[in-house]
Amino acid sequence: MATYQDQQDRQDDDSGSEASSVLHNGSVISTVPDRHGFLGGSQYTPEPKTTVPASVILRREQKWLSMLSTWEKFMTRHYKKVRERCRKGIPASVRPRAWLYLCGGQLVLQQRSDLFAQLATQNGDPRWIDDIRKDLHRQFPYHEMFVDQDGHGQQDLFTVLKAYSILNASVGYCQAQAPIAAFLLMHMPAEQAFWCLVSICDKYLAGYYSQGMETLQVDGDILFGLLKKVSPSVYKHLKIEPILYMTEWFLCVFTRTLPWDTLLRVWDMFLCEGVKVVFKVALVLLKFSLSRPGVLKKCPSMYETLEVLRNPPHSIMEEEFVIHQIHRLNLTEEDFEYEHQRQLTKRRANQENVRRNQR
């Protein structure tokens, strides 16, 4: 079954046709999708992106195809080169395959080639199935893959989420998995999207979707600790539990936050470098949402501060700005490790104090 990426050439052929609009579920949407497949909504971007010269794209495609043909060698011996090319942006034509290789999904797919088909035929736990069905129509409803309730997009999304809930029954289904799965399905067939989702949930974001979300809470505290180094003024102002502003960013890996071009570039790096990229993007949003002139004075309470963080200005979410600021962050691997250990020690001490008080 064709993915959205497979439809790009056909869309380009029709790009000269005049756009029109229709009423859909009470909202006006275009009948001509943008370059990412959106017909409307906040992600709709009708204006063409400033393109990289065709010769540069071709050269990058050739380099990626060469890497993918000897992937294990490159990742083992030349990881820094892979990371550098991910940071420049993966060419759209090879992005789906590159993502599958980067996250390890291709290897698992080869090792367990029949498993997805088997899981797809199983019924699943009724409590998860009901929750999944309720969430299907909420995932990018203005994207051409998901606009039709009976279309293949929503059907594939249901199958992928159900399969994961069966495979990892201890986690089951979490609402935040749905936009990630939908995002992956825009770029690859259901089986490949499934194995990418498995890798993201069980490796990249391990523990995030478990009951209690303790891992997410720890990472929220780590984020706040790193903020002190990145932006002391914002750190001093932000006396709010991190879980209140970073949960959707981390659980959904910004699929509900960033403009699409920015999101693609962030995911190129995220699947190569891991969750540290999510931290860095969050730090950029925190710093530049609240450090703009006069903003902190307009945020005397938690309410105003959260409103700003829930609606970052578009200018600080633009692709080139975000990528540039990520690379400018003065954070080392040692900074991440130090803050991680500090927060774990602090949490253990707090838990010990609670136990003592309960005796």
Coordinates of C-alpha atoms in Angstrom, one line a residue:
M1 CA 0.0 0.0 0.0
A2 CA 1.4 3.4 -0.9
T3 CA 2.6 5.7 1.8
Y4 CA 2.3 9.5 1.6
Q5 CA 5.9 9.8 0.4
D6 CA 5.0 7.5 -2.5
Q7 CA 2.4 10.1 -3.7
Q8 CA 4.8 13.1 -3.9
D9 CA 5.5 12.8 -7.6
R10 CA 1.8 12.6 -8.4
Q11 CA 1.1 15.6 -6.2
D12 CA 3.9 17.6 -7.9
D13 CA 2.4 16.9 -11.3
D14 CA -0.9 18.4 -10.1
S15 CA 0.7 21.3 -8.3
G16 CA -0.2 23.7 -11.1
S17 CA -3.9 23.1 -10.6
E18 CA -5.8 25.8 -8.9
A19 CA -6.5 25.2 -5.2
S20 CA -10.0 25.3 -3.8
S21 CA -11.6 24.6 -0.5
V22 CA -14.4 22.6 1.0
L23 CA -16.2 22.4 4.4
H24 CA -15.1 19.3 6.4
N25 CA -16.5 18.7 9.9
G26 CA -17.2 22.4 10.3
S27 CA -13.8 23.5 9.2
V28 CA -12.7 24.9 5.8
I29 CA -9.9 22.8 4.3
S30 CA -8.1 22.9 1.0
T31 CA -8.8 20.3 -1.7
V32 CA -5.1 20.4 -2.7
P33 CA -2.7 19.1 0.0
D34 CA 0.5 20.9 0.9
R35 CA 3.8 19.3 0.3
H36 CA 3.4 17.2 3.4
G37 CA -0.1 16.0 2.7
F38 CA -2.0 18.4 5.0
L39 CA -5.3 19.8 3.7
G40 CA -5.8 22.3 6.6
G41 CA -5.2 22.9 10.3
S42 CA -2.2 24.4 12.0
Q43 CA 0.3 22.2 10.1
Y44 CA -0.9 23.3 6.6
T45 CA 1.9 25.1 4.8
P46 CA 0.9 26.0 1.2
E47 CA 3.9 28.1 0.4
P48 CA 6.8 26.2 -1.2
K49 CA 9.9 25.7 0.9
T50 CA 13.2 27.3 -0.2
T51 CA 14.8 24.3 -1.7
V52 CA 18.4 23.1 -1.5
P53 CA 20.0 23.0 -5.0
A54 CA 19.2 19.8 -6.9
S55 CA 22.9 19.0 -7.3
V56 CA 23.3 19.1 -3.5
I57 CA 20.3 16.9 -2.9
L58 CA 21.5 14.4 -5.4
R59 CA 24.9 14.2 -3.8
R60 CA 23.4 13.7 -0.4
E61 CA 21.1 11.0 -1.7
Q62 CA 24.1 9.1 -3.2
K63 CA 26.0 9.3 0.1
W64 CA 23.0 8.0 2.0
L65 CA 22.4 5.2 -0.4
S66 CA 26.1 4.2 -0.1
M67 CA 25.8 4.2 3.7
L68 CA 22.6 2.2 3.7
S69 CA 24.2 -0.5 1.5
T70 CA 26.9 -1.1 4.2
W71 CA 24.9 0.1 7.2
E72 CA 26.4 -2.0 9.9
K73 CA 30.0 -0.9 8.9
F74 CA 29.1 2.7 8.9
M75 CA 27.3 2.7 12.2
T76 CA 30.2 0.7 13.8
R77 CA 33.2 2.5 12.3
H78 CA 31.9 5.9 11.1
Y79 CA 29.1 6.9 13.5
K80 CA 30.2 10.5 13.6
K81 CA 29.8 10.7 9.8
V82 CA 26.3 9.3 10.1
R83 CA 25.5 11.8 12.9
E84 CA 26.9 14.7 10.8
R85 CA 24.7 13.8 7.8
C86 CA 21.6 13.4 10.0
R87 CA 22.2 16.9 11.4
K88 CA 22.3 18.3 7.9
G89 CA 19.0 16.7 7.2
I90 CA 18.2 13.4 5.5
P91 CA 17.0 13.7 1.9
A92 CA 13.2 13.1 1.7
S93 CA 13.7 10.3 -0.9
V94 CA 15.7 8.1 1.5
R95 CA 14.3 9.4 4.8
P96 CA 11.9 6.5 5.4
R97 CA 14.5 3.8 4.8
A98 CA 17.1 5.8 6.8
W99 CA 14.8 6.1 9.8
L100 CA 14.1 2.4 9.8
Y101 CA 17.8 1.6 9.8
L102 CA 18.7 4.3 12.3
C103 CA 16.3 3.1 15.0
G104 CA 17.2 -0.6 14.4
G105 CA 13.7 -1.4 13.1
Q106 CA 15.1 -3.0 9.9
L107 CA 17.2 -5.5 11.8
V108 CA 14.3 -6.6 14.0
L109 CA 12.0 -6.8 11.0
Q110 CA 14.4 -9.2 9.3
Q111 CA 14.7 -11.3 12.5
R112 CA 11.0 -11.4 13.2
S113 CA 9.5 -11.1 9.7
D114 CA 6.2 -12.9 10.4
L115 CA 5.4 -11.3 13.8
F116 CA 3.6 -8.2 12.7
A117 CA 1.2 -10.2 10.4
Q118 CA 0.5 -12.5 13.3
L119 CA -0.2 -9.7 15.7
A120 CA -2.4 -7.9 13.2
T121 CA -4.8 -10.9 13.1
Q122 CA -5.2 -11.1 16.9
N123 CA -8.0 -9.4 18.7
G124 CA -6.1 -7.6 21.5
D125 CA -7.1 -6.6 25.0
P126 CA -10.6 -5.0 24.8
R127 CA -9.7 -2.1 27.1
W128 CA -6.8 -1.1 24.9
I129 CA -8.8 -1.7 21.7
D130 CA -11.6 0.6 22.9
D131 CA -9.1 3.4 23.8
I132 CA -7.3 3.1 20.4
R133 CA -10.5 3.3 18.4
K134 CA -11.5 6.5 20.3
D135 CA -8.2 8.1 19.5
L136 CA -8.0 7.3 15.8
H137 CA -9.9 10.3 14.5
R138 CA -7.9 12.7 16.6
Q139 CA -4.5 12.0 14.9
F140 CA -3.8 14.7 12.3
P141 CA -7.4 14.9 11.1
Y142 CA -6.5 17.4 8.3
H143 CA -3.9 15.1 6.8
E144 CA -5.0 13.3 3.6
M145 CA -4.1 9.9 5.1
F146 CA -6.3 10.3 8.1
V147 CA -9.1 12.6 6.9
D148 CA -11.3 9.6 6.0
Q149 CA -12.6 7.6 9.0
D150 CA -12.8 4.5 6.8
G151 CA -9.6 5.2 4.9
H152 CA -6.4 3.1 4.9
G153 CA -4.6 5.6 7.1
Q154 CA -6.8 5.1 10.1
Q155 CA -7.0 1.4 9.5
D156 CA -3.2 1.1 9.4
L157 CA -3.0 3.2 12.5
F158 CA -5.4 1.0 14.4
T159 CA -3.4 -2.1 13.3
V160 CA -0.1 -0.7 14.4
L161 CA -1.2 0.5 17.8
K162 CA -3.1 -2.8 18.4
A163 CA -0.1 -4.8 17.5
Y164 CA 2.1 -2.9 19.9
S165 CA -0.4 -3.3 22.7
I166 CA -0.3 -7.0 22.2
L167 CA 3.5 -7.3 21.8
N168 CA 4.2 -5.2 25.0
A169 CA 1.2 -6.1 27.2
S170 CA 2.8 -4.7 30.3
V171 CA 2.6 -1.2 28.7
G172 CA -0.4 -1.8 26.5
Y173 CA -1.5 1.5 24.9
C174 CA -0.8 5.1 25.8
Q175 CA -2.6 7.9 24.0
A176 CA 0.7 9.6 23.3
Q177 CA 1.8 6.7 21.1
A178 CA -0.9 7.5 18.5
P179 CA 0.6 10.7 17.0
I180 CA 4.0 9.0 16.8
A181 CA 2.5 6.0 15.0
A182 CA 0.5 8.2 12.7
F183 CA 3.6 10.3 12.0
L184 CA 5.6 7.2 11.0
L185 CA 2.8 5.9 8.8
M186 CA 3.0 9.1 6.7
H187 CA 6.5 7.9 5.7
M188 CA 6.4 4.1 5.5
P189 CA 4.2 1.1 5.3
A190 CA 2.5 -0.3 8.4
E191 CA 4.9 -3.1 9.2
Q192 CA 7.9 -0.8 9.1
A193 CA 6.1 1.9 11.1
F194 CA 5.3 -0.8 13.7
W195 CA 8.9 -1.8 14.2
C196 CA 10.0 1.9 14.4
L197 CA 7.3 2.4 17.0
V198 CA 8.5 -0.6 19.0
S199 CA 12.1 0.7 18.9
I200 CA 11.0 4.2 20.0
C201 CA 8.7 3.0 22.8
D202 CA 11.0 0.3 24.2
K203 CA 14.4 1.8 23.5
Y204 CA 14.5 5.6 22.9
L205 CA 11.7 6.4 25.4
A206 CA 11.9 3.3 27.6
G207 CA 9.7 3.7 30.7
Y208 CA 7.9 6.8 29.4
Y209 CA 4.6 5.0 28.7
S210 CA 4.5 2.9 31.9
Q211 CA 2.0 3.5 34.6
G212 CA 3.2 6.3 37.0
M213 CA 5.6 7.6 34.3
E214 CA 8.4 7.8 36.8
T215 CA 11.1 7.9 34.0
L216 CA 9.3 10.9 32.5
Q217 CA 9.3 12.7 35.8
V218 CA 13.0 12.1 36.3
D219 CA 13.7 13.4 32.8
G220 CA 11.6 16.5 33.6
D221 CA 13.8 17.2 36.6
I222 CA 16.9 16.6 34.5
L223 CA 15.5 19.1 31.9
F224 CA 15.0 21.7 34.6
G225 CA 18.5 21.1 36.0
L226 CA 20.0 21.6 32.5
L227 CA 18.0 24.8 32.1
K228 CA 20.0 26.4 34.8
K229 CA 23.0 26.3 32.6
V230 CA 21.3 27.2 29.4
S231 CA 19.2 30.1 30.6
P232 CA 19.6 31.1 34.3
S233 CA 16.9 33.8 34.1
V234 CA 14.3 31.4 32.8
Y235 CA 15.4 28.8 35.3
K236 CA 14.9 31.3 38.2
H237 CA 11.4 32.3 36.9
L238 CA 10.1 28.8 36.1
K239 CA 8.9 27.6 39.5
I240 CA 6.5 25.0 38.0
E241 CA 6.7 21.2 38.0
P242 CA 8.3 20.3 34.7
I243 CA 5.7 17.6 34.1
L244 CA 3.2 20.4 33.5
Y245 CA 4.9 21.8 30.4
M246 CA 7.2 19.1 29.0
T247 CA 4.9 16.0 29.0
E248 CA 3.5 16.4 25.6
W249 CA 6.8 17.5 24.1
F250 CA 8.6 14.3 25.3
L251 CA 5.8 11.7 25.1
C252 CA 4.9 12.8 21.5
V253 CA 8.5 13.8 20.5
F254 CA 7.1 17.2 19.4
T255 CA 4.7 15.7 16.8
R256 CA 2.0 17.9 18.3
T257 CA 4.2 21.0 18.6
L258 CA 6.7 21.8 15.9
P259 CA 6.1 22.9 12.3
W260 CA 6.5 20.0 9.9
D261 CA 9.8 20.9 8.3
T262 CA 11.3 21.5 11.7
L263 CA 9.8 18.2 13.0
L264 CA 11.4 16.2 10.2
R265 CA 14.8 17.6 10.9
V266 CA 14.5 17.0 14.6
W267 CA 13.5 13.4 14.0
D268 CA 16.5 12.9 11.7
M269 CA 18.7 13.7 14.7
F270 CA 16.5 12.1 17.3
L271 CA 16.6 8.7 15.7
C272 CA 20.4 9.0 15.3
E273 CA 21.4 10.5 18.7
G274 CA 18.5 9.5 21.0
V275 CA 16.5 11.3 23.6
K276 CA 19.2 14.0 24.2
V277 CA 17.8 15.7 21.1
V278 CA 14.4 15.9 22.7
F279 CA 16.0 17.6 25.7
K280 CA 17.8 20.1 23.5
V281 CA 14.7 21.1 21.5
A282 CA 12.8 21.5 24.8
L283 CA 15.6 23.7 26.2
V284 CA 15.5 25.9 23.0
L285 CA 11.7 26.3 23.3
L286 CA 12.0 27.1 27.1
K287 CA 14.8 29.6 26.6
F288 CA 13.4 31.5 23.7
S289 CA 9.7 31.4 24.6
L290 CA 10.4 33.1 28.0
S291 CA 13.6 35.1 27.5
R292 CA 12.2 37.4 24.9
P293 CA 12.0 41.1 26.1
G294 CA 9.2 41.7 28.4
V295 CA 7.8 38.2 28.5
L296 CA 8.7 37.3 32.1
K297 CA 7.1 40.5 33.4
K298 CA 3.9 39.4 31.6
C299 CA 4.0 36.0 33.3
P300 CA 3.6 36.7 37.1
S301 CA 1.9 33.4 37.7
M302 CA 1.9 29.8 36.6
Y303 CA -1.1 30.3 34.4
E304 CA 0.5 33.0 32.1
T305 CA 3.8 31.0 32.0
L306 CA 2.1 27.8 30.9
E307 CA 0.1 29.7 28.2
V308 CA 3.4 31.0 26.7
L309 CA 4.9 27.5 26.7
R310 CA 1.9 25.9 25.2
N311 CA 2.0 28.4 22.4
P312 CA 5.6 29.2 21.5
P313 CA 6.0 31.9 18.9
H314 CA 6.3 30.5 15.4
S315 CA 9.6 32.3 14.8
I316 CA 11.4 30.3 17.4
M317 CA 10.1 27.0 15.9
E318 CA 11.3 27.6 12.4
E319 CA 13.5 24.9 11.0
E320 CA 16.8 26.8 10.6
F321 CA 16.4 28.6 13.9
V322 CA 15.8 25.4 16.0
I323 CA 18.6 23.5 14.4
H324 CA 21.0 26.4 14.7
Q325 CA 20.2 26.9 18.4
I326 CA 20.4 23.2 19.2
H327 CA 24.0 23.2 17.9
R328 CA 24.8 26.3 19.9
L329 CA 23.7 24.9 23.2
N330 CA 26.8 24.6 25.4
L331 CA 25.9 21.2 26.8
T332 CA 28.3 18.2 26.8
E333 CA 27.7 14.5 27.4
E334 CA 29.2 15.0 30.8
D335 CA 26.5 17.7 31.6
F336 CA 23.7 15.2 30.8
E337 CA 25.3 12.4 32.8
Y338 CA 26.0 14.7 35.8
E339 CA 22.4 15.9 35.9
H340 CA 21.1 12.4 35.4
Q341 CA 23.0 11.1 38.4
R342 CA 22.2 14.1 40.5
Q343 CA 18.5 13.7 40.0
L344 CA 18.6 10.0 40.6
T345 CA 20.5 10.6 43.9
K346 CA 18.0 13.3 44.9
R347 CA 15.0 11.1 44.1
R348 CA 16.5 8.1 46.1
A349 CA 17.1 10.4 49.1
N350 CA 13.5 11.7 48.9
Q351 CA 12.1 8.2 48.7
E352 CA 14.2 7.2 51.7
N353 CA 12.9 10.1 53.7
V354 CA 9.3 9.1 52.9
R355 CA 10.0 5.6 54.1
R356 CA 11.5 6.8 57.3
N357 CA 8.5 9.0 58.0
Q358 CA 6.1 6.1 57.4
R359 CA 7.8 3.9 60.1

